[in-house]
Coordinates of C-alpha atoms in Angstrom, one line a residue:
M1 CA -37.6 21.2 -6.4
A2 CA -39.1 20.3 -9.8
D3 CA -38.6 16.8 -11.1
A4 CA -36.2 16.2 -14.0
P5 CA -37.9 16.3 -17.4
A6 CA -38.9 12.9 -18.7
R7 CA -36.6 11.4 -21.3
S8 CA -38.0 10.5 -24.7
P9 CA -37.2 7.1 -26.4
F10 CA -35.1 9.1 -28.9
D11 CA -33.1 10.6 -26.0
A12 CA -32.6 7.3 -24.3
E13 CA -31.4 5.7 -27.6
A14 CA -29.0 8.6 -28.3
L15 CA -27.4 8.1 -24.8
E16 CA -27.1 4.3 -25.5
V17 CA -25.3 5.0 -28.8
L18 CA -22.8 7.2 -27.0
K19 CA -22.3 4.5 -24.4
G20 CA -21.7 2.0 -27.2
L21 CA -18.9 4.2 -28.5
G22 CA -17.5 4.4 -25.0
K23 CA -17.5 0.6 -24.7
T24 CA -15.6 0.3 -28.0
L25 CA -13.0 2.7 -26.7
S26 CA -12.6 0.6 -23.6
Q27 CA -12.2 -2.5 -25.8
I28 CA -9.5 -0.8 -27.8
N29 CA -7.4 -0.5 -24.7
L30 CA -7.3 -4.3 -24.6
Y31 CA -7.5 -5.2 -28.3
S32 CA -6.8 -3.5 -31.7
V33 CA -9.4 -2.0 -33.9
S34 CA -9.3 -5.0 -36.2
H35 CA -10.1 -7.4 -33.4
P36 CA -13.3 -9.4 -34.0
A37 CA -14.8 -8.3 -30.7
V38 CA -14.2 -4.6 -31.5
K39 CA -15.5 -5.1 -35.1
S40 CA -18.7 -6.7 -33.8
L41 CA -19.3 -3.9 -31.3
L42 CA -18.7 -1.2 -33.9
A43 CA -21.1 -2.9 -36.4
E44 CA -23.8 -3.1 -33.7
T45 CA -23.3 0.6 -32.8
A46 CA -23.3 1.7 -36.5
A47 CA -26.6 -0.1 -37.1
R48 CA -28.2 1.4 -34.0
L49 CA -26.9 4.8 -35.0
G50 CA -28.3 4.5 -38.5
N51 CA -31.8 3.8 -37.2
L52 CA -31.5 6.9 -34.9
L53 CA -30.2 9.2 -37.6
A54 CA -33.1 8.2 -39.8
E55 CA -35.4 9.7 -37.2
A56 CA -33.3 12.8 -36.4
A57 CA -34.1 16.2 -37.9
D58 CA -31.9 16.8 -41.0
G59 CA -30.4 13.3 -40.5
E60 CA -27.8 14.6 -38.0
L61 CA -27.1 14.0 -34.3
A62 CA -24.8 16.5 -32.6
Y63 CA -23.4 15.5 -29.2
S64 CA -21.9 18.0 -26.7
I65 CA -21.0 18.1 -23.0
D66 CA -22.2 21.1 -21.1
G67 CA -20.7 21.1 -17.6
G68 CA -21.7 17.7 -16.2
N69 CA -24.6 17.2 -18.7
V70 CA -24.7 15.3 -22.0
V71 CA -26.6 17.1 -24.8
A72 CA -27.8 15.7 -28.1
N73 CA -29.4 18.0 -30.7
G74 CA -29.9 20.6 -28.0
R75 CA -31.7 18.3 -25.6
L76 CA -30.4 17.0 -22.2
I77 CA -30.1 13.2 -22.5
G78 CA -28.0 12.3 -19.5
T79 CA -25.0 13.2 -17.4
V80 CA -21.3 12.6 -17.8
P81 CA -21.0 10.0 -15.0
Q82 CA -23.5 7.8 -16.9
L83 CA -20.9 7.4 -19.7
P84 CA -17.6 5.5 -19.8
T85 CA -14.8 7.8 -18.8
S86 CA -13.1 7.5 -22.2
V87 CA -15.9 9.6 -23.8
G88 CA -15.4 12.6 -21.5
N89 CA -11.6 12.2 -21.9
T90 CA -11.9 12.4 -25.7
F91 CA -13.9 15.7 -25.5
A92 CA -11.3 17.1 -23.1
R93 CA -8.2 15.9 -24.8
Y94 CA -9.1 17.3 -28.2
K95 CA -11.0 20.3 -26.8
L96 CA -14.1 19.3 -28.7
H97 CA -17.2 21.5 -28.4
S98 CA -19.4 18.9 -30.2
I99 CA -19.3 15.7 -32.3
T100 CA -21.8 15.6 -35.2
L101 CA -22.8 12.2 -36.7
K102 CA -24.5 12.3 -40.1
L103 CA -26.9 9.9 -41.8
G104 CA -24.8 7.3 -43.7
V105 CA -22.0 7.0 -41.1
T106 CA -20.3 3.5 -41.4
A107 CA -18.7 1.2 -39.0
E108 CA -15.3 2.0 -40.7
E109 CA -15.8 5.7 -40.0
L110 CA -16.7 5.0 -36.4
A111 CA -13.5 2.8 -36.2
A112 CA -11.4 5.8 -37.4
F113 CA -13.0 8.0 -34.7
C114 CA -12.3 5.3 -32.0
E115 CA -8.7 5.0 -33.3
L116 CA -8.3 8.7 -32.7
A117 CA -9.9 8.6 -29.2
G118 CA -7.7 5.5 -28.3
L119 CA -4.4 7.3 -28.9
R120 CA -2.1 7.5 -25.9
P121 CA -1.5 11.0 -24.5
E122 CA 2.0 11.1 -25.9
Q123 CA 0.8 10.0 -29.4
A124 CA -2.1 12.6 -29.4
K125 CA 0.2 15.5 -28.9
G126 CA 0.1 18.0 -31.8
I127 CA -2.7 16.1 -33.6
Q128 CA -5.7 18.0 -34.9
A129 CA -8.7 15.8 -34.5
A130 CA -10.6 17.0 -37.6
D131 CA -7.5 16.5 -39.8
F132 CA -6.9 13.0 -38.4
I133 CA -10.3 11.6 -39.3
A134 CA -10.3 13.5 -42.6
G135 CA -7.1 11.7 -43.4
K136 CA -8.9 8.5 -42.8
G137 CA -11.5 9.4 -45.4
V138 CA -14.3 10.1 -42.9
T139 CA -17.1 12.3 -44.3
H140 CA -20.0 11.6 -42.0
I141 CA -18.4 12.6 -38.7
A142 CA -17.7 16.3 -37.9
L143 CA -15.5 17.3 -34.9
N144 CA -16.2 20.8 -33.8
E145 CA -13.4 22.2 -31.7
A146 CA -14.2 24.8 -28.9
V147 CA -12.9 28.3 -29.8
Y148 CA -11.9 30.6 -27.0
A149 CA -11.5 34.4 -27.4
K150 CA -9.8 36.7 -25.0
V151 CA -12.1 39.6 -24.2
E152 CA -10.3 42.8 -23.3
K153 CA -11.8 45.0 -20.5
G154 CA -13.5 48.0 -22.1
D155 CA -14.1 51.5 -20.8
D156 CA -16.7 51.9 -18.1
S157 CA -20.1 52.7 -19.5
P158 CA -22.3 55.3 -17.9
A159 CA -24.2 54.1 -14.9
P160 CA -27.9 53.5 -15.5
A161 CA -30.2 56.2 -14.3
V162 CA -31.9 55.7 -10.9
V163 CA -35.6 56.6 -10.9
G164 CA -37.0 58.0 -7.6
L165 CA -40.1 56.2 -6.3
P166 CA -43.1 58.4 -5.3
S167 CA -44.3 57.8 -1.8
G168 CA -47.1 59.1 0.5
P169 CA -50.7 60.2 -0.4
G170 CA -49.7 63.8 -1.2
A171 CA -47.5 62.7 -4.0
G172 CA -50.4 62.4 -6.5
A173 CA -52.4 65.1 -8.3
G174 CA -55.4 66.9 -6.6
G175 CA -57.7 64.5 -4.9
E176 CA -61.2 63.6 -5.9
G177 CA -63.7 66.5 -5.5
A178 CA -61.1 69.3 -5.5
G179 CA -62.2 72.6 -7.1
P180 CA -60.5 74.3 -9.9
G181 CA -58.6 76.5 -7.6
A182 CA -57.5 73.5 -5.7
G183 CA -56.5 72.0 -8.9
V184 CA -54.3 74.9 -9.8
E185 CA -52.9 75.0 -6.4
A186 CA -52.2 71.3 -6.5
A187 CA -50.6 71.7 -9.9
G188 CA -48.4 74.5 -8.6
A189 CA -47.5 72.4 -5.6
G190 CA -46.9 69.6 -7.9
A191 CA -44.6 71.6 -10.0
G192 CA -42.7 72.9 -7.0
A193 CA -42.6 69.5 -5.6
G194 CA -41.3 68.1 -8.9
A195 CA -38.5 70.6 -8.8
G196 CA -37.7 69.8 -5.3
A197 CA -37.9 66.1 -5.9
G198 CA -35.5 66.5 -8.8
A199 CA -33.0 68.0 -6.5
G200 CA -33.7 65.5 -3.7
G201 CA -33.9 62.5 -6.1
A202 CA -30.2 62.8 -6.9
A203 CA -29.4 62.6 -3.2
V204 CA -31.6 59.5 -2.9
A205 CA -30.0 57.9 -5.9
D206 CA -26.5 58.6 -4.4
A207 CA -27.6 57.0 -1.1
L208 CA -28.9 53.9 -2.9
V209 CA -25.8 53.6 -5.1
A210 CA -23.7 53.7 -1.9
A211 CA -25.9 51.1 -0.2
A212 CA -25.4 48.9 -3.3
A213 CA -21.6 49.1 -3.2
P214 CA -19.9 45.7 -3.5
E215 CA -18.6 45.8 0.1
Q216 CA -22.1 46.4 1.5
P217 CA -24.1 43.3 2.6
I218 CA -27.1 42.5 0.4
D219 CA -29.5 42.8 3.4
R220 CA -28.4 46.4 4.0
T221 CA -29.0 47.3 0.3
I222 CA -32.5 45.8 0.4
A223 CA -33.2 47.7 3.6
E224 CA -32.2 51.0 2.1
L225 CA -34.4 50.3 -0.9
V226 CA -37.4 49.6 1.3
R227 CA -36.8 52.7 3.5
T228 CA -36.7 54.8 0.3
A229 CA -39.9 53.4 -1.2
V230 CA -41.9 53.1 2.1
K231 CA -42.0 56.0 4.6
D232 CA -44.1 54.4 7.4
P233 CA -41.7 52.4 9.8
A234 CA -44.4 49.8 10.4
D235 CA -44.9 49.2 6.7
Q236 CA -41.1 49.2 6.2
A237 CA -40.7 46.3 8.7
R238 CA -43.6 44.3 7.1
V239 CA -42.3 44.9 3.5
L240 CA -38.7 44.1 4.5
D241 CA -39.7 40.9 6.2
A242 CA -41.7 39.8 3.1
V243 CA -38.9 40.7 0.7
M244 CA -36.2 38.9 2.8
R245 CA -38.4 35.8 3.2
R246 CA -38.9 35.7 -0.6
L247 CA -35.2 36.2 -1.2
R248 CA -34.3 33.3 1.2
E249 CA -36.7 31.0 -0.5
D250 CA -35.4 31.9 -4.0
I251 CA -31.8 31.4 -2.9
E252 CA -32.5 28.1 -1.2
K253 CA -34.3 26.9 -4.4
R254 CA -31.5 28.0 -6.7
V255 CA -28.8 26.5 -4.4
S256 CA -30.7 23.2 -4.2
E257 CA -31.0 23.1 -8.0
A258 CA -27.4 23.9 -8.5
T259 CA -26.1 21.3 -6.0
T260 CA -28.4 18.4 -7.0
E261 CA -26.0 17.2 -9.7
L262 CA -23.0 17.8 -7.3
R263 CA -24.7 15.7 -4.6
R264 CA -25.4 12.9 -7.1
Q265 CA -21.8 13.0 -8.4
K266 CA -20.5 13.0 -4.8
A267 CA -22.7 9.9 -4.0
T268 CA -21.4 8.2 -7.1
L269 CA -17.7 8.9 -6.2
E270 CA -18.3 7.8 -2.6
G271 CA -20.0 4.6 -3.8
E272 CA -17.1 3.9 -6.2
A273 CA -14.5 4.5 -3.5
T274 CA -16.4 2.2 -1.1
R275 CA -16.6 -0.5 -3.8
T276 CA -12.8 -0.2 -4.6
Q277 CA -12.0 -0.2 -0.9
G278 CA -14.1 -3.3 -0.4
V279 CA -12.2 -5.1 -3.3
L280 CA -8.9 -4.2 -1.8
E281 CA -9.9 -5.2 1.8
G282 CA -11.3 -8.4 0.4
I283 CA -7.9 -9.6 -0.8
A284 CA -5.6 -7.8 1.7
E285 CA -5.7 -8.7 5.4
G286 CA -2.7 -6.6 6.4
V287 CA -3.1 -2.9 7.1
V288 CA -0.3 -0.3 7.5
V289 CA -1.1 3.3 8.6
V290 CA 1.3 6.0 7.5
D291 CA 1.6 9.7 8.1
E292 CA 1.8 12.5 5.5
Q293 CA 5.5 11.7 4.8
G294 CA 4.8 8.0 4.3
K295 CA 6.3 6.9 7.6
V296 CA 4.8 4.0 9.5
L297 CA 2.5 4.8 12.4
M298 CA 0.7 1.5 12.9
M299 CA 0.5 -2.0 11.4
N300 CA -1.5 -5.0 12.3
P301 CA -0.1 -8.6 12.8
E302 CA -0.9 -9.6 9.2
A303 CA 1.2 -6.7 7.9
E304 CA 4.0 -7.7 10.2
N305 CA 3.9 -11.2 8.7
V306 CA 4.1 -9.8 5.2
F307 CA 7.0 -7.5 6.0
G308 CA 8.7 -10.1 8.2
S309 CA 9.4 -7.2 10.7
R310 CA 7.7 -6.0 13.9
L311 CA 6.0 -2.7 14.3
A312 CA 8.6 -1.6 16.8
D313 CA 11.3 -2.0 14.1
L314 CA 9.5 -0.1 11.4
A315 CA 7.7 2.6 13.3
G316 CA 8.7 6.1 12.3
K317 CA 10.5 4.8 9.1
P318 CA 9.3 5.2 5.5
V319 CA 7.2 2.2 4.7
A320 CA 9.4 1.3 1.7
D321 CA 12.4 0.9 4.0
G322 CA 10.8 -2.3 5.4
A323 CA 10.4 -3.8 1.9
K324 CA 12.6 -6.7 0.9
E325 CA 13.5 -8.1 -2.5
E326 CA 10.3 -10.1 -2.7
H327 CA 8.1 -7.0 -1.9
L328 CA 6.4 -4.6 -4.3
V329 CA 5.4 -1.3 -2.6
A330 CA 3.0 1.0 -4.5
M331 CA 2.4 4.4 -2.9
A332 CA 0.4 7.4 -4.1
K333 CA 2.7 10.3 -5.0
D334 CA 0.4 12.7 -3.2
L335 CA -0.4 11.3 0.2
T336 CA -2.6 14.3 0.9
I337 CA -4.8 16.1 -1.7
P338 CA -2.9 19.3 -2.8
A339 CA -4.9 22.5 -2.7
D340 CA -3.2 24.2 -5.7
R341 CA -3.2 21.4 -8.3
P342 CA -4.9 18.1 -9.1
P343 CA -3.4 15.0 -7.4
E344 CA -1.0 12.8 -9.2
K345 CA -2.8 9.8 -10.8
E346 CA 0.3 7.5 -11.0
A347 CA 1.7 5.6 -8.0
E348 CA 5.3 5.2 -7.1
L349 CA 6.5 1.6 -7.3
K350 CA 9.5 0.3 -5.4
A351 CA 10.6 -3.3 -6.1
T352 CA 13.4 -5.2 -7.9
D353 CA 12.8 -5.7 -11.6
D354 CA 12.1 -9.4 -11.2
T355 CA 9.7 -8.9 -8.3
R356 CA 7.9 -6.1 -10.2
R357 CA 7.6 -8.1 -13.3
T358 CA 6.4 -11.2 -11.4
L359 CA 3.8 -9.5 -9.2
R360 CA 2.4 -7.2 -11.8
S361 CA 2.1 -10.0 -14.4
S362 CA 0.2 -12.1 -11.8
T363 CA -2.4 -9.4 -11.0
V364 CA -5.4 -8.6 -13.2
V365 CA -7.7 -5.6 -12.6
I366 CA -11.4 -6.1 -13.4
Q367 CA -13.2 -3.0 -14.8
N368 CA -16.8 -2.3 -15.7
E369 CA -17.8 -0.9 -19.1
A370 CA -17.1 2.6 -17.8
G371 CA -13.5 1.8 -17.0
K372 CA -14.0 1.8 -13.2
P373 CA -12.3 -0.9 -11.1
V374 CA -14.7 -3.4 -9.6
G375 CA -12.5 -6.3 -8.7
M376 CA -9.2 -8.1 -9.4
V377 CA -7.7 -11.5 -10.0
S378 CA -4.3 -12.5 -8.5
A379 CA -2.3 -15.6 -9.3
L380 CA -0.1 -16.9 -6.5
S381 CA 3.6 -16.4 -7.6
D382 CA 6.2 -19.1 -6.9
K383 CA 7.8 -17.0 -4.1
A384 CA 4.4 -16.4 -2.5
K385 CA 3.6 -20.1 -2.7
Q386 CA 7.0 -20.9 -1.1
R387 CA 6.4 -18.5 1.7
E388 CA 2.9 -19.9 2.4
F389 CA 4.3 -23.5 2.3
D390 CA 7.1 -22.4 4.8
R391 CA 4.5 -21.0 7.1
M392 CA 2.4 -24.1 7.0
E393 CA 5.6 -26.2 7.6
R394 CA 6.6 -24.1 10.6
E395 CA 3.1 -24.4 12.1
F396 CA 3.0 -28.2 11.5
I397 CA 6.5 -28.7 13.1
A398 CA 5.7 -26.5 16.1
H399 CA 2.4 -28.5 16.6
V400 CA 4.0 -31.9 16.3
T401 CA 7.0 -31.1 18.5
H402 CA 4.8 -29.7 21.3
E403 CA 2.6 -32.8 21.1
L404 CA 5.7 -35.1 21.3
R405 CA 7.3 -33.2 24.2
S406 CA 4.6 -34.1 26.8
P407 CA 4.8 -37.9 26.4
L408 CA 8.6 -37.7 26.1
T409 CA 8.8 -35.9 29.4
S410 CA 6.7 -38.6 31.1
I411 CA 8.9 -41.4 29.5
K412 CA 12.1 -39.7 30.7
A413 CA 10.7 -39.2 34.3
A414 CA 9.6 -42.9 34.3
L415 CA 13.1 -44.0 33.3
E416 CA 14.7 -41.9 36.0
I417 CA 12.4 -43.5 38.6
M418 CA 13.1 -47.0 37.2
E419 CA 16.8 -46.4 37.3
G420 CA 16.8 -46.4 41.1
M421 CA 14.5 -49.4 41.2
V422 CA 16.5 -51.7 38.8
T423 CA 20.1 -50.7 39.7
G424 CA 22.0 -53.9 40.4
K425 CA 19.1 -56.1 39.5
L426 CA 19.5 -56.4 35.8
D427 CA 21.9 -58.6 33.9
D428 CA 24.4 -57.2 31.4
E429 CA 22.0 -57.4 28.5
G430 CA 19.1 -55.8 30.5
G431 CA 21.4 -53.1 31.7
R432 CA 22.6 -52.4 28.2
M433 CA 19.1 -52.1 26.9
F434 CA 18.1 -49.8 29.8
R435 CA 21.0 -47.5 29.1
N436 CA 20.1 -47.4 25.4
A437 CA 16.6 -46.4 26.3
Q438 CA 17.9 -43.5 28.4
R439 CA 20.3 -42.4 25.7
N440 CA 17.7 -42.5 23.0
T441 CA 15.3 -40.5 25.2
E442 CA 18.0 -37.8 25.7
R443 CA 18.6 -37.8 21.9
L444 CA 14.9 -37.4 21.2
E445 CA 14.7 -34.6 23.7
A446 CA 17.7 -32.8 22.1
L447 CA 16.0 -33.3 18.7
I448 CA 12.7 -31.8 19.8
N449 CA 14.5 -28.9 21.5
S450 CA 16.4 -28.2 18.3
I451 CA 13.3 -28.1 16.2
L452 CA 11.5 -25.8 18.7
D453 CA 14.6 -23.5 18.8
F454 CA 14.6 -23.3 15.0
S455 CA 10.8 -22.7 14.9
K456 CA 11.3 -19.8 17.3
I457 CA 14.1 -18.4 15.2
E458 CA 12.0 -18.5 12.0
S459 CA 9.0 -16.9 13.6
G460 CA 11.1 -14.1 15.2
Q461 CA 10.3 -15.3 18.7
M462 CA 13.9 -16.3 19.7
T463 CA 15.4 -13.8 22.1
V464 CA 19.0 -13.4 23.2
L465 CA 20.2 -11.5 26.3
P466 CA 23.7 -10.2 25.6
E467 CA 25.8 -9.3 28.7
R468 CA 29.4 -8.6 29.5
S469 CA 31.3 -12.0 29.4
G470 CA 34.8 -13.3 29.1
A471 CA 35.5 -14.4 25.6
S472 CA 37.8 -17.3 26.5
K473 CA 35.6 -18.4 29.4
I474 CA 32.7 -19.2 27.0
A475 CA 34.9 -21.3 24.8
A476 CA 36.4 -23.2 27.7
E477 CA 33.0 -24.1 29.1
A478 CA 31.9 -25.5 25.7
V479 CA 35.2 -27.5 25.3
E480 CA 34.9 -29.1 28.7
S481 CA 31.3 -30.1 28.2
M482 CA 32.3 -32.0 25.0
R483 CA 35.5 -33.5 26.3
P484 CA 34.0 -36.9 27.4
W485 CA 32.7 -37.5 23.9
T486 CA 36.1 -36.6 22.3
L487 CA 37.9 -38.9 24.7
K488 CA 35.5 -41.8 24.0
K489 CA 36.1 -41.4 20.2
G490 CA 39.9 -40.9 20.6
L491 CA 40.1 -37.3 19.4
R492 CA 42.6 -34.6 20.6
V493 CA 40.9 -31.3 21.6
E494 CA 43.1 -28.2 22.1
M495 CA 42.0 -24.7 23.0
K496 CA 44.2 -21.7 22.1
D497 CA 43.4 -18.4 23.8
G498 CA 44.8 -15.5 21.8
A499 CA 42.2 -13.0 23.0
A500 CA 44.3 -11.7 26.0
G501 CA 41.4 -11.5 28.4
A502 CA 39.0 -9.8 25.9
E503 CA 35.4 -9.4 26.9
V504 CA 32.5 -9.8 24.5
L505 CA 28.8 -8.7 24.6
A506 CA 27.1 -12.1 24.4
D507 CA 24.3 -14.3 25.6
V508 CA 26.5 -16.9 27.4
P509 CA 24.1 -19.9 27.3
R510 CA 23.3 -19.4 23.7
T511 CA 26.9 -18.8 22.7
V512 CA 28.0 -22.0 24.5
Q513 CA 25.2 -23.7 22.6
V514 CA 26.7 -22.4 19.3
L515 CA 30.2 -23.7 20.2
V516 CA 28.8 -27.1 21.4
N517 CA 27.0 -27.5 18.0
L518 CA 30.2 -26.7 16.1
I519 CA 32.3 -29.0 18.3
S520 CA 29.8 -31.9 18.1
N521 CA 29.7 -31.4 14.3
A522 CA 33.5 -31.7 14.2
I523 CA 33.4 -34.8 16.4
K524 CA 30.9 -36.5 14.1
F525 CA 33.0 -35.9 10.9
T526 CA 36.5 -36.4 12.3
P527 CA 37.9 -39.9 12.2
S528 CA 39.3 -41.6 15.3
G529 CA 42.8 -40.3 16.1
G530 CA 42.1 -36.9 14.6
S531 CA 42.2 -33.5 16.2
I532 CA 39.9 -30.5 16.9
N533 CA 41.3 -27.0 17.6
V534 CA 39.2 -24.3 19.3
T535 CA 40.8 -20.8 19.0
V536 CA 39.8 -17.5 20.4
S537 CA 41.5 -14.4 19.0
P538 CA 40.9 -10.8 17.9
A539 CA 38.9 -10.6 14.6
P540 CA 41.2 -9.2 11.9
G541 CA 39.9 -6.5 9.6
A542 CA 36.6 -6.0 11.4
Q543 CA 34.9 -2.5 11.1
E544 CA 34.0 -2.7 14.8
P545 CA 36.1 -4.4 17.5
A546 CA 35.2 -8.1 17.6
V547 CA 36.4 -11.5 18.8
L548 CA 36.9 -14.4 16.4
Y549 CA 36.0 -18.0 17.4
S550 CA 37.3 -20.9 15.3
V551 CA 36.5 -24.6 15.5
K552 CA 38.8 -26.5 13.1
D553 CA 38.8 -30.3 12.6
S554 CA 41.0 -32.7 10.7
G555 CA 38.1 -34.4 8.9
P556 CA 37.5 -34.9 5.2
G557 CA 36.5 -31.2 4.5
I558 CA 33.6 -29.8 2.5
P559 CA 33.7 -28.9 -1.2
K560 CA 33.3 -25.2 -2.2
D561 CA 29.9 -25.8 -3.9
Q562 CA 28.5 -27.4 -0.7
Q563 CA 29.7 -25.0 1.9
E564 CA 26.7 -22.6 1.8
K565 CA 24.3 -25.6 2.0
V566 CA 25.6 -26.7 5.4
F567 CA 23.8 -23.8 7.0
E568 CA 20.4 -24.6 5.5
K569 CA 17.8 -26.3 7.6
F570 CA 17.4 -30.1 7.4
V571 CA 20.5 -30.4 5.2
Q572 CA 23.4 -32.7 5.9
I573 CA 26.4 -33.0 3.6
A574 CA 27.5 -36.6 2.7
S575 CA 31.1 -36.4 4.1
G576 CA 33.2 -38.5 6.4
E577 CA 31.5 -41.2 8.4
R578 CA 28.2 -42.6 7.4
H579 CA 25.1 -42.4 9.5
V580 CA 26.4 -39.6 11.8
G581 CA 22.8 -38.8 12.8
G582 CA 21.3 -35.5 13.7
T583 CA 18.5 -33.3 12.3
G584 CA 20.4 -31.0 10.0
L585 CA 19.4 -28.1 12.2
G586 CA 22.5 -27.6 14.4
L587 CA 24.5 -25.4 12.1
A588 CA 21.4 -23.4 11.0
I589 CA 20.5 -22.7 14.6
A590 CA 24.1 -21.8 15.4
K591 CA 24.4 -19.3 12.6
A592 CA 21.0 -17.7 13.5
L593 CA 22.0 -17.3 17.1
V594 CA 25.3 -15.6 16.1
H595 CA 23.4 -13.2 13.8
L596 CA 21.0 -12.4 16.6
Q597 CA 24.0 -11.3 18.7
K598 CA 25.2 -9.0 15.8
G599 CA 27.9 -11.4 14.8
K600 CA 28.8 -13.3 11.6
M601 CA 29.4 -17.0 10.8
W602 CA 31.1 -18.6 7.9
I603 CA 33.2 -21.7 6.9
E604 CA 36.6 -22.1 5.4
S605 CA 37.3 -25.6 4.0
E606 CA 39.0 -27.6 1.3
P607 CA 38.4 -31.3 0.5
G608 CA 40.9 -33.5 2.5
R609 CA 42.0 -30.6 4.8
G610 CA 39.2 -30.5 7.3
A611 CA 36.7 -27.8 8.0
D612 CA 37.1 -24.5 9.9
F613 CA 33.9 -23.0 11.2
R614 CA 34.3 -19.4 12.3
F615 CA 32.1 -16.7 13.9
T616 CA 32.6 -13.3 15.5
L617 CA 31.0 -11.5 18.5
P618 CA 31.2 -7.8 19.2
V619 CA 33.7 -6.7 21.9
Y620 CA 32.0 -5.3 25.1
K621 CA 32.0 -1.5 25.3
A622 CA 31.6 0.2 28.6
P623 CA 28.6 2.6 28.6
T624 CA 29.3 6.3 28.1
D625 CA 29.1 8.4 31.3
V626 CA 25.6 9.8 30.8
A627 CA 26.1 12.5 33.4
A628 CA 29.1 13.9 31.6
V629 CA 27.3 14.3 28.2
R630 CA 23.9 14.9 29.5
Q631 CA 21.6 16.5 26.9
K632 CA 18.1 17.6 26.9
P633 CA 16.0 14.6 25.6
K634 CA 14.2 15.0 22.3
P635 CA 10.4 15.0 22.8
K636 CA 8.8 11.8 21.7
T637 CA 6.0 11.6 19.1
W638 CA 2.6 10.2 20.1
W639 CA 3.3 6.9 18.4
Q640 CA 6.6 6.5 20.2
R641 CA 4.9 7.0 23.5
L642 CA 2.1 4.6 22.4
L643 CA 4.7 1.9 21.6
G644 CA 6.8 2.6 24.6
L645 CA 9.9 3.4 22.5

């Protein structure tokens, strides 16, 4: 293929002027026309353009776009992808055939043109480009709009005549050395042959026209032409081979020339897509794979951390369903490229107003002079910072507690061994100190276990195993385990069973842990001589059958504005006795364990009237007889089989 023609300095400078106008248009998207940066760029472009127009014929420079090429004064100076996208958009929006710049054009006139090109689509509706700049007093810029005319289909014209081709040595006049008689004879034969050829020529023409019909392949048409022109079969094969070879070479050359620009543009688009993907992957570690309907197929662990949900919970659901109030989900409107129309450019955004405003105002896109994205800058929002700090806190606590657990286990084992060795050998003071060491070891173990439990809950690793259990039996076990402490402090503990043998679907050890936390909390804040009532009864007003557990004390109570805080981690309300101890995790763990079992927990309290902690658990339901309602199972999708769902 022939090399592209060399560009002259004039052509190169003409392209740079057009690029300068495109840069100005990009700047107008950020600043106004009166901004110093825009004015400076316009003045530079006007000076450059003035020097160029002084060299141009007639002092004019006419720019036009022909397909993917940029033409100036009838010469090819570059291609559209070399220009900022705003230049091509201006030609397309106002249907411009060409833009003519004349000697004497000023920066103010260029500013008026840029103001026209910078109008938003809704502002540009109904505006005539030429009238707009004329109204701005522009005289050295002419905008030539493309004019389209509808051409009606006319009557068919007569088909061109088909000329028969002579063939064979006898087709000519008398050969060399023929006598006069032969000449006459030949002439007579020629005349007769001419008449015959006239009659046969029409048949040949008809055959060629039929061979050249639109439905006939081109190779068949060429073969018919060769057979008509050449009679010898051997010559026909040789001529046909030469013609077809030449045809193939010509077609390949023309296809190569026609697709060179397409290949270059494709390489440019692929490069821009790769660059954009690199920018996105550089800032985003999480990846979510969706199908054509936007439903989640796969997601990596980083994406699970962002959503706060596991793949098993989101698989098969629209990706936006997993978004919470702190998330902003941006999805292309066309997840597949439509065949009958251009794809939608805008993306669908789903987020609360506050989240959308916060995240969008904290993200900046970096574009090159052509308006193509090449990077981005993000500022960490307060909520994102808090989430990162929470993650770091969880990791630190988990690490520290694991490091403490090993030496604590050794200390506890050593104390248990020493207990058998020193029993009866220590005086009262030594025995008291030894028992204090054992109690403090147990308290420290309970503290570490609480922290580990809460870390599991926050990271989503805490599991519960609900089973069929007696509702009252769970409460009775918790009350009995705490009775020695209540007796030691002089408190009355009563249990009321109003559930009438109801059964719940619950993880028994975890539910006992919840009740123990609530009862121990009541013991801490109830003064000596007070009472604690544990009640089990049907939950009133529940949408689904449930059992209500209540732990009510006669302590000082909790003010309304403090009641929600008691369930927060590491929070203790200053109420009742001082220095009650604890980590501030017991109630937070209790509420989380109830929610994991599909229950609810809340508090009812008034200052001076004690506190009543309540929670519900679902009533156990016998499984439906599968054999009685047996149905054909719905076939699983490939991702359900992959995940074992």
